[in-house]
């Protein structure tokens, strides 16, 4: 039987950026050829940090639209909204009884978010329980994620073990899979492209003019003040991004021109903008088409939940039975 894959994306922004796309989404979509994939827009997770309720539905729809535009094929993979399968929450509660509080408190993701947002809500602490439930409820074996999520996969494996030891063999231990290929640097000259750093990212939805503008403001090799100054492509984020979009021969010519002080940063950025805009064009055309027919996206999400919810219900029934929650008052 094909391996089952689960992954979740948070609807925390209106569109995913090219860093998410190249670093994670492409790898996730490649798996749909050989595995049975379930991909979820995890809205229950997104509400653990401050957010605007009125904007959440639009964001859920928009992220789902991005996935479809990027090539998620609803005939091969299920795409669903987490809160359409509320069994995830029930399983998180059930798993929670087997997990010591200290395990959740010591997670770096919890400490970071707490420090950054000043948030101390119970939901944030229990975030990994819900993530474990997302994965275990489908008995998924493979979980494509970003590197920062590996501690969550580790704790999911521990939770599976703890549960199996306490209540009997139930869950396989899932493997995390990091797509090593791509870390896309931000345009701000700092680290990886990030949606929490404005000006560092290019969204999949950015129109050509915005792409040009963002690139024109991007930080390059600090040694190049003037066009004549020789540069070092290895120090330049823009050059790294060229690697994802621009043909090898052009990259080499740009590198040579940069080192010799013959090609200016603006020209180099213009070439990148042209390549990027051309590369994103088909995706953006599909995105525009889907945005014009949001009901198509809603149908995909509804069908996704309809398909996977019975799987979740079977697992929850199994877990309930193992834990002695047998529905004494139920007649059937
Ligand atoms: N925590 C993940 C992130 O922020 C999102 C997520 C939620 C997830 N549940 C999941 C990822 C289950 C993989 C599997 O990126």
Short mmCIF file of C-alpha atoms and ligand atoms in Angstrom, two decimals:
data_model
loop_
_atom_site.label_atom_id
_atom_site.label_comp_id
_atom_site.label_asym_id
_atom_site.label_seq_id
_atom_site.Cartn_x
_atom_site.Cartn_y
_atom_site.Cartn_z
CA UNK A 1 0.00 0.00 0.00
CA UNK A 2 1.17 3.53 -0.71
CA UNK A 3 2.70 5.36 2.23
CA UNK A 4 0.37 7.79 3.91
CA UNK A 5 1.60 11.36 4.15
CA UNK A 6 0.22 14.20 6.24
CA UNK A 7 1.24 17.82 6.47
CA UNK A 8 -0.30 21.05 7.63
CA UNK A 9 0.07 24.69 6.72
CA UNK A 10 -0.99 27.55 8.89
CA UNK A 11 -3.27 30.19 7.40
CA UNK A 12 -1.33 33.02 9.00
CA UNK A 13 -0.85 35.17 5.90
CA UNK A 14 -2.83 35.92 2.78
CA UNK A 15 -0.50 34.07 0.47
CA UNK A 16 2.52 31.81 0.78
CA UNK A 17 5.87 33.19 -0.37
CA UNK A 18 8.43 31.79 -2.80
CA UNK A 19 10.53 30.59 0.14
CA UNK A 20 7.67 28.37 1.35
CA UNK A 21 6.99 27.31 -2.20
CA UNK A 22 10.53 26.29 -3.15
CA UNK A 23 11.50 25.06 0.32
CA UNK A 24 8.44 23.05 1.28
CA UNK A 25 5.42 23.07 -1.01
CA UNK A 26 7.20 21.74 -4.08
CA UNK A 27 8.49 18.77 -2.07
CA UNK A 28 5.04 18.12 -0.65
CA UNK A 29 3.51 18.14 -4.08
CA UNK A 30 6.14 15.82 -5.49
CA UNK A 31 5.06 13.21 -2.93
CA UNK A 32 1.55 13.13 -4.29
CA UNK A 33 2.78 11.08 -7.25
CA UNK A 34 3.75 8.04 -5.17
CA UNK A 35 2.03 8.46 -1.78
CA UNK A 36 -1.43 8.90 -0.37
CA UNK A 37 -1.26 12.51 0.76
CA UNK A 38 -3.49 14.46 3.11
CA UNK A 39 -2.75 18.17 3.30
CA UNK A 40 -4.52 20.40 5.76
CA UNK A 41 -4.98 24.11 6.33
CA UNK A 42 -4.56 24.08 10.09
CA UNK A 43 -6.88 26.78 11.36
CA UNK A 44 -7.06 25.40 14.91
CA UNK A 45 -3.32 25.98 15.12
CA UNK A 46 -3.45 29.48 13.66
CA UNK A 47 -5.66 30.75 16.50
CA UNK A 48 -3.05 30.06 19.19
CA UNK A 49 -1.46 33.47 18.50
CA UNK A 50 -3.32 36.80 18.35
CA UNK A 51 -5.37 37.04 15.15
CA UNK A 52 -8.44 38.72 13.65
CA UNK A 53 -11.41 36.32 13.45
CA UNK A 54 -12.96 38.23 10.55
CA UNK A 55 -9.85 37.68 8.43
CA UNK A 56 -9.41 33.99 9.13
CA UNK A 57 -11.84 32.51 6.57
CA UNK A 58 -10.29 34.57 3.77
CA UNK A 59 -6.83 33.38 4.75
CA UNK A 60 -7.89 29.74 4.86
CA UNK A 61 -9.35 30.06 1.38
CA UNK A 62 -6.33 31.93 0.09
CA UNK A 63 -3.79 29.39 1.34
CA UNK A 64 -5.89 26.56 -0.12
CA UNK A 65 -5.96 28.48 -3.41
CA UNK A 66 -2.16 28.77 -3.35
CA UNK A 67 -1.79 25.01 -2.95
CA UNK A 68 -4.11 24.28 -5.82
CA UNK A 69 -2.41 26.87 -8.01
CA UNK A 70 0.97 25.38 -7.10
CA UNK A 71 -0.14 22.00 -8.42
CA UNK A 72 -1.95 20.14 -5.66
CA UNK A 73 -4.12 17.72 -7.56
CA UNK A 74 -7.37 17.01 -5.69
CA UNK A 75 -7.73 13.76 -7.62
CA UNK A 76 -4.52 12.51 -6.07
CA UNK A 77 -4.32 14.26 -2.69
CA UNK A 78 -6.88 15.34 -0.14
CA UNK A 79 -6.86 19.01 0.78
CA UNK A 80 -8.96 19.86 3.81
CA UNK A 81 -9.50 22.40 6.56
CA UNK A 82 -8.52 21.07 9.97
CA UNK A 83 -11.63 22.37 11.74
CA UNK A 84 -13.82 20.50 9.25
CA UNK A 85 -12.61 17.32 10.96
CA UNK A 86 -13.14 18.21 14.63
CA UNK A 87 -12.01 14.70 15.65
CA UNK A 88 -8.48 16.15 15.57
CA UNK A 89 -9.31 18.07 18.73
CA UNK A 90 -10.83 15.08 20.47
CA UNK A 91 -7.73 13.02 19.76
CA UNK A 92 -5.49 15.86 21.01
CA UNK A 93 -7.37 15.76 24.31
CA UNK A 94 -7.09 11.99 24.54
CA UNK A 95 -3.37 12.02 23.76
CA UNK A 96 -2.84 14.79 26.31
CA UNK A 97 -3.52 12.51 29.24
CA UNK A 98 -0.37 10.56 28.38
CA UNK A 99 1.94 13.59 28.06
CA UNK A 100 3.81 15.29 30.93
CA UNK A 101 3.48 19.10 30.98
CA UNK A 102 7.26 19.47 31.24
CA UNK A 103 7.67 17.90 27.78
CA UNK A 104 5.54 20.61 26.21
CA UNK A 105 7.11 23.44 28.20
CA UNK A 106 10.63 22.66 27.12
CA UNK A 107 9.96 22.74 23.36
CA UNK A 108 11.97 25.46 21.60
CA UNK A 109 9.01 26.40 19.41
CA UNK A 110 6.90 27.08 22.50
CA UNK A 111 9.63 29.07 24.23
CA UNK A 112 10.27 31.16 21.08
CA UNK A 113 6.64 31.97 20.41
CA UNK A 114 6.03 32.75 24.04
CA UNK A 115 8.99 35.10 24.15
CA UNK A 116 8.05 36.77 20.86
CA UNK A 117 4.34 37.25 21.47
CA UNK A 118 4.20 37.38 25.27
CA UNK A 119 1.50 34.78 24.93
CA UNK A 120 0.91 32.22 27.62
CA UNK A 121 -2.39 30.66 26.58
CA UNK A 122 -2.99 26.97 27.10
CA UNK A 123 -3.54 26.53 23.35
CA UNK A 124 0.02 27.57 22.59
CA UNK A 125 1.38 25.10 25.13
CA UNK A 126 -0.80 22.31 23.74
CA UNK A 127 -0.03 23.14 20.10
CA UNK A 128 2.21 20.05 19.74
CA UNK A 129 -0.56 17.78 21.06
CA UNK A 130 -2.83 18.97 18.30
CA UNK A 131 -0.10 18.56 15.74
CA UNK A 132 0.55 15.02 16.97
CA UNK A 133 -3.18 14.35 16.71
CA UNK A 134 -3.24 15.71 13.12
CA UNK A 135 -0.61 13.17 12.13
CA UNK A 136 -1.58 10.19 14.27
CA UNK A 137 -5.29 10.39 13.53
CA UNK A 138 -4.49 9.28 9.95
CA UNK A 139 -1.68 6.97 11.11
CA UNK A 140 0.53 8.87 8.68
CA UNK A 141 4.04 7.51 8.23
CA UNK A 142 5.70 10.44 6.52
CA UNK A 143 5.46 14.13 7.40
CA UNK A 144 7.11 16.68 5.09
CA UNK A 145 7.98 19.76 7.16
CA UNK A 146 10.38 22.65 7.52
CA UNK A 147 13.44 22.09 9.69
CA UNK A 148 11.97 24.16 12.53
CA UNK A 149 9.20 21.59 12.91
CA UNK A 150 11.44 18.60 13.63
CA UNK A 151 11.08 18.92 17.43
CA UNK A 152 7.32 18.62 16.91
CA UNK A 153 7.78 15.42 14.92
CA UNK A 154 10.07 14.07 17.62
CA UNK A 155 7.46 14.71 20.29
CA UNK A 156 4.80 13.16 18.06
CA UNK A 157 6.89 9.99 17.95
CA UNK A 158 7.27 10.07 21.73
CA UNK A 159 3.55 10.56 22.18
CA UNK A 160 2.87 7.60 19.89
CA UNK A 161 5.24 5.46 21.97
CA UNK A 162 3.81 6.64 25.29
CA UNK A 163 0.30 5.95 24.08
CA UNK A 164 1.18 2.53 22.65
CA UNK A 165 2.90 1.55 25.91
CA UNK A 166 0.02 2.67 28.07
CA UNK A 167 -3.01 1.62 26.04
CA UNK A 168 -1.70 -0.95 23.57
CA UNK A 169 -0.17 -0.81 20.09
CA UNK A 170 -2.12 1.79 18.12
CA UNK A 171 0.04 4.29 16.26
CA UNK A 172 3.02 3.96 13.92
CA UNK A 173 5.89 6.38 14.65
CA UNK A 174 5.89 8.91 11.82
CA UNK A 175 9.06 10.09 10.08
CA UNK A 176 9.69 13.77 9.45
CA UNK A 177 11.10 14.64 6.07
CA UNK A 178 12.90 17.92 5.54
CA UNK A 179 13.30 19.04 1.97
CA UNK A 180 17.01 19.75 2.13
CA UNK A 181 17.16 21.27 -1.31
CA UNK A 182 16.11 24.79 -0.69
CA UNK A 183 16.54 27.53 1.83
CA UNK A 184 15.59 30.71 0.02
CA UNK A 185 17.29 33.77 1.49
CA UNK A 186 15.27 36.88 2.31
CA UNK A 187 15.56 40.13 0.37
CA UNK A 188 16.62 42.00 3.50
CA UNK A 189 20.12 40.52 3.54
CA UNK A 190 19.33 38.58 6.72
CA UNK A 191 18.50 34.89 7.00
CA UNK A 192 15.81 32.84 5.31
CA UNK A 193 12.85 34.49 3.61
CA UNK A 194 10.14 34.92 6.25
CA UNK A 195 6.59 36.16 6.25
CA UNK A 196 7.15 37.76 9.65
CA UNK A 197 9.86 40.04 8.21
CA UNK A 198 8.18 42.58 5.91
CA UNK A 199 10.25 43.37 2.84
CA UNK A 200 12.03 40.02 3.03
CA UNK A 201 9.67 37.99 0.91
CA UNK A 202 7.97 37.74 -2.44
CA UNK A 203 4.50 36.25 -2.22
CA UNK A 204 3.21 33.86 -4.86
CA UNK A 205 0.46 36.40 -5.40
CA UNK A 206 2.72 39.43 -5.99
CA UNK A 207 2.02 41.02 -9.38
CA UNK A 208 5.02 41.62 -11.71
CA UNK A 209 5.33 45.29 -10.76
CA UNK A 210 5.57 44.45 -7.08
CA UNK A 211 8.15 41.76 -7.75
CA UNK A 212 10.26 44.31 -9.63
CA UNK A 213 9.89 46.85 -6.88
CA UNK A 214 10.73 44.45 -4.06
CA UNK A 215 13.77 43.16 -5.91
CA UNK A 216 14.99 46.66 -6.71
CA UNK A 217 15.05 47.43 -2.99
CA UNK A 218 16.70 44.14 -2.02
CA UNK A 219 20.02 44.12 -0.22
CA UNK A 220 22.98 42.81 -2.27
CA UNK A 221 26.70 42.36 -1.64
CA UNK A 222 27.56 45.29 0.70
CA UNK A 223 30.93 45.68 -1.02
CA UNK A 224 29.20 46.98 -4.14
CA UNK A 225 28.46 50.65 -3.63
CA UNK A 226 29.04 51.55 -7.26
CA UNK A 227 28.67 49.57 -10.44
CA UNK A 228 32.44 49.46 -10.89
CA UNK A 229 33.03 47.92 -7.45
CA UNK A 230 33.92 44.26 -7.86
CA UNK A 231 31.43 42.03 -6.08
CA UNK A 232 31.34 38.50 -4.74
CA UNK A 233 28.23 36.55 -5.80
CA UNK A 234 28.75 34.11 -2.91
CA UNK A 235 27.94 36.98 -0.54
CA UNK A 236 24.82 38.05 -2.40
CA UNK A 237 21.30 36.85 -1.59
CA UNK A 238 20.07 37.91 -4.99
CA UNK A 239 22.62 35.68 -6.63
CA UNK A 240 21.48 32.76 -4.50
CA UNK A 241 17.89 33.36 -5.59
CA UNK A 242 19.03 33.45 -9.23
CA UNK A 243 20.00 29.81 -8.69
CA UNK A 244 16.32 28.88 -8.36
CA UNK A 245 15.13 30.72 -11.46
CA UNK A 246 17.86 31.57 -13.92
CA UNK A 247 19.55 29.21 -16.41
CA UNK A 248 23.03 28.11 -15.40
CA UNK A 249 24.80 29.87 -18.28
CA UNK A 250 23.16 33.21 -17.45
CA UNK A 251 24.07 32.76 -13.77
CA UNK A 252 27.69 32.24 -14.70
CA UNK A 253 27.73 35.31 -16.93
CA UNK A 254 26.19 37.37 -14.13
CA UNK A 255 28.72 36.10 -11.61
CA UNK A 256 31.58 36.99 -13.92
CA UNK A 257 30.16 40.44 -14.63
CA UNK A 258 29.65 41.02 -10.91
CA UNK A 259 33.21 40.03 -10.00
CA UNK A 260 34.59 42.23 -12.76
CA UNK A 261 32.39 45.18 -11.82
CA UNK A 262 30.83 45.15 -15.27
CA UNK A 263 27.25 44.24 -14.48
CA UNK A 264 25.45 46.43 -11.95
CA UNK A 265 23.15 45.13 -9.22
CA UNK A 266 20.15 46.77 -10.85
CA UNK A 267 20.73 44.98 -14.10
CA UNK A 268 21.28 41.70 -12.28
CA UNK A 269 18.01 42.23 -10.38
CA UNK A 270 16.16 43.02 -13.59
CA UNK A 271 17.27 39.71 -15.06
CA UNK A 272 16.07 37.93 -11.92
CA UNK A 273 12.74 39.75 -12.03
CA UNK A 274 12.21 38.69 -15.66
CA UNK A 275 12.99 35.04 -14.87
CA UNK A 276 10.89 34.99 -11.72
CA UNK A 277 7.90 36.67 -13.33
CA UNK A 278 8.00 34.21 -16.23
CA UNK A 279 8.32 31.25 -13.87
CA UNK A 280 5.41 32.37 -11.69
CA UNK A 281 3.16 33.31 -14.61
CA UNK A 282 1.42 29.93 -15.09
CA UNK A 283 0.94 29.53 -11.35
CA UNK A 284 -0.46 33.05 -11.09
CA UNK A 285 -2.79 32.45 -14.00
CA UNK A 286 -4.20 29.35 -12.24
CA UNK A 287 -4.44 31.35 -9.04
CA UNK A 288 -6.40 34.12 -10.74
CA UNK A 289 -8.70 31.54 -12.29
CA UNK A 290 -9.35 29.94 -8.90
CA UNK A 291 -9.86 33.30 -7.21
CA UNK A 292 -12.51 34.07 -9.79
CA UNK A 293 -14.24 30.80 -8.84
CA UNK A 294 -13.81 30.44 -5.08
CA UNK A 295 -16.58 27.87 -5.02
CA UNK A 296 -14.27 25.45 -6.85
CA UNK A 297 -11.81 25.77 -3.97
CA UNK A 298 -14.59 25.37 -1.41
CA UNK A 299 -15.73 22.21 -3.21
CA UNK A 300 -12.22 20.77 -3.10
CA UNK A 301 -11.98 21.45 0.63
CA UNK A 302 -15.43 20.00 1.29
CA UNK A 303 -14.61 16.89 -0.71
CA UNK A 304 -11.24 16.57 1.08
CA UNK A 305 -12.89 16.62 4.51
CA UNK A 306 -15.60 14.23 3.34
CA UNK A 307 -12.96 11.77 2.18
CA UNK A 308 -10.70 11.82 5.23
CA UNK A 309 -13.14 12.34 8.08
CA UNK A 310 -14.19 8.67 8.17
CA UNK A 311 -10.51 7.70 8.60
CA UNK A 312 -10.26 10.07 11.55
CA UNK A 313 -13.45 8.70 13.05
CA UNK A 314 -12.19 5.13 12.88
CA UNK A 315 -8.99 6.07 14.75
CA UNK A 316 -10.86 8.03 17.40
CA UNK A 317 -13.27 5.12 17.92
CA UNK A 318 -10.31 2.77 18.32
CA UNK A 319 -8.63 5.10 20.81
CA UNK A 320 -11.83 5.65 22.77
CA UNK A 321 -12.31 1.90 23.06
CA UNK A 322 -8.72 1.36 24.20
CA UNK A 323 -9.12 4.07 26.82
CA UNK A 324 -12.37 2.69 28.18
CA UNK A 325 -14.59 5.41 26.76
CA UNK A 326 -17.11 2.93 25.48
CA UNK A 327 -20.33 4.92 25.46
CA UNK A 328 -22.15 3.19 28.29
CA UNK A 329 -25.41 5.01 27.62
CA UNK A 330 -25.35 4.34 23.92
CA UNK A 331 -27.72 1.67 22.75
CA UNK A 332 -26.08 0.96 19.43
N1 LIG B 1 3.22 23.40 12.96
C1 LIG B 1 3.28 23.37 11.53
C2 LIG B 1 3.93 24.69 11.04
O1 LIG B 1 3.82 25.70 11.68
C3 LIG B 1 1.91 23.23 10.91
C4 LIG B 1 1.30 21.91 11.25
C5 LIG B 1 0.22 21.69 12.03
C6 LIG B 1 1.72 20.65 10.78
N2 LIG B 1 -0.07 20.39 12.10
C7 LIG B 1 0.80 19.70 11.34
C8 LIG B 1 2.76 20.21 9.96
C9 LIG B 1 0.97 18.34 11.11
C10 LIG B 1 2.91 18.85 9.72
C11 LIG B 1 2.01 17.92 10.29
O2 LIG B 1 4.50 24.69 9.98
#
